[in-house]
Amino acid sequence: MDYYVGVDGGGTKTTICIASADSSLLLSELTGSASWKEYGTTHVVSNIKAIIDAFPIGADGRIAGIAMGLPYFGEGEAGDRELKSVILEIFGEIPVYLTNDVEVGWAGSLGLLPGVNVVAGTGSIAFGKNEAGETCRCGGWSEFFSDEGSCFWIGRKVLELFSKQSDGRLPRDELYSVVRSAFNLSNDIDIIEPVHGKYLASREKVASLQLLAKEAALAGSISAMELYKKAAAELCGLVAAISNRLKFEDEPFLVSYSGGLFKTGELILPHFFSGIEAFGGLPVTPKFEPMFGALLMAFSLGCPSGLPMLQKRLSDGYCTQVAKNG
């Protein structure tokens, strides 16, 4: 029996799933970071291989294809060459389709249908594919000068707004009080030490400051509410750029969205939806997880006749077992 594998590699965790060609068996497993720039290519790829080898497919089972989405791929020729070389060395003759994790996110969110997927979590990025199979990635360059509309971006803006409101460059509102309380400040300038000492070295901690914007907005802060409106405009800009480049035949074209920022609900979604709809997009919630997007890609490349059954199994929430390693 042939089996196909989908890998969604992330900076914190990696999810891997496998399915038989007839989708009668569907297993998944969770492992650690796939940040090969941080942990090394050999370590990351070997770990993924060990997980795949532990799936109970039997002596007659054969891995016929893998779709693997990993962070950083496509962002530097030297790194890409090294990663490809290690994958070839470790996986041998097994066909591996290697891509950036943003593409498997698109594949899962839209079930391989043409359209755009926007991710706004710690960072922000968008990926699209049109009816002709042409692809486009937008945003996600670097938190230092990109990732507009993300939780990290909002976190930095929260600190900027606080400093301006403290100085009197902007009118003080609820955001000023929320930040002052969160940092337990008796003197506003004292915020510098914890920010430099605990936040600057951590993308996640800076992104967590988005929660202060949420608290302030729900308390009535005009500056915080405007911040979410601006974030939505930045995210819509990603979609607009992709739409302009890919020129979708169908209108409205599908736009899926995921990531922690969208969990703020009414603070972001109405602005995002209206912006998307203004240039011909149709917002839709994601269909499947990114690891299942990778699995769909593996099937589309190696077993297209099995796609309808796999789609049905996934739509039914079918996953009989989670594989465990000793």
GROMACS .gro file of C-alpha atoms in nm, residues 159 179 182-185 187-202 205-206 209:
model
   25
  159LEU     CA    1   0.440   5.113   2.316
  179VAL     CA    2  -0.029   4.999   2.975
  182ALA     CA    3   0.008   4.627   3.311
  183PHE     CA    4   0.366   4.740   3.377
  184ASN     CA    5   0.284   4.860   3.730
  185LEU     CA    6   0.434   5.200   3.662
  187ASN     CA    7   0.681   5.673   3.672
  188ASP     CA    8   0.611   5.630   3.299
  189ILE     CA    9   0.977   5.637   3.198
  190ASP     CA   10   1.030   5.320   3.404
  191ILE     CA   11   0.875   5.119   3.119
  192ILE     CA   12   1.205   5.135   2.930
  193GLU     CA   13   1.390   4.892   3.155
  194PRO     CA   14   1.143   4.598   3.133
  195VAL     CA   15   1.089   4.654   2.762
  196HIS     CA   16   1.461   4.647   2.687
  197GLY     CA   17   1.533   4.374   2.938
  198LYS     CA   18   1.251   4.128   2.865
  199TYR     CA   19   1.076   4.217   2.541
  200LEU     CA   20   1.323   4.323   2.273
  201ALA     CA   21   1.480   3.978   2.242
  202SER     CA   22   1.146   3.796   2.213
  205LYS     CA   23   0.662   3.880   2.417
  206VAL     CA   24   0.635   4.187   2.195
  209LEU     CA   25   0.139   4.335   2.398
   0.00000   0.00000   0.00000
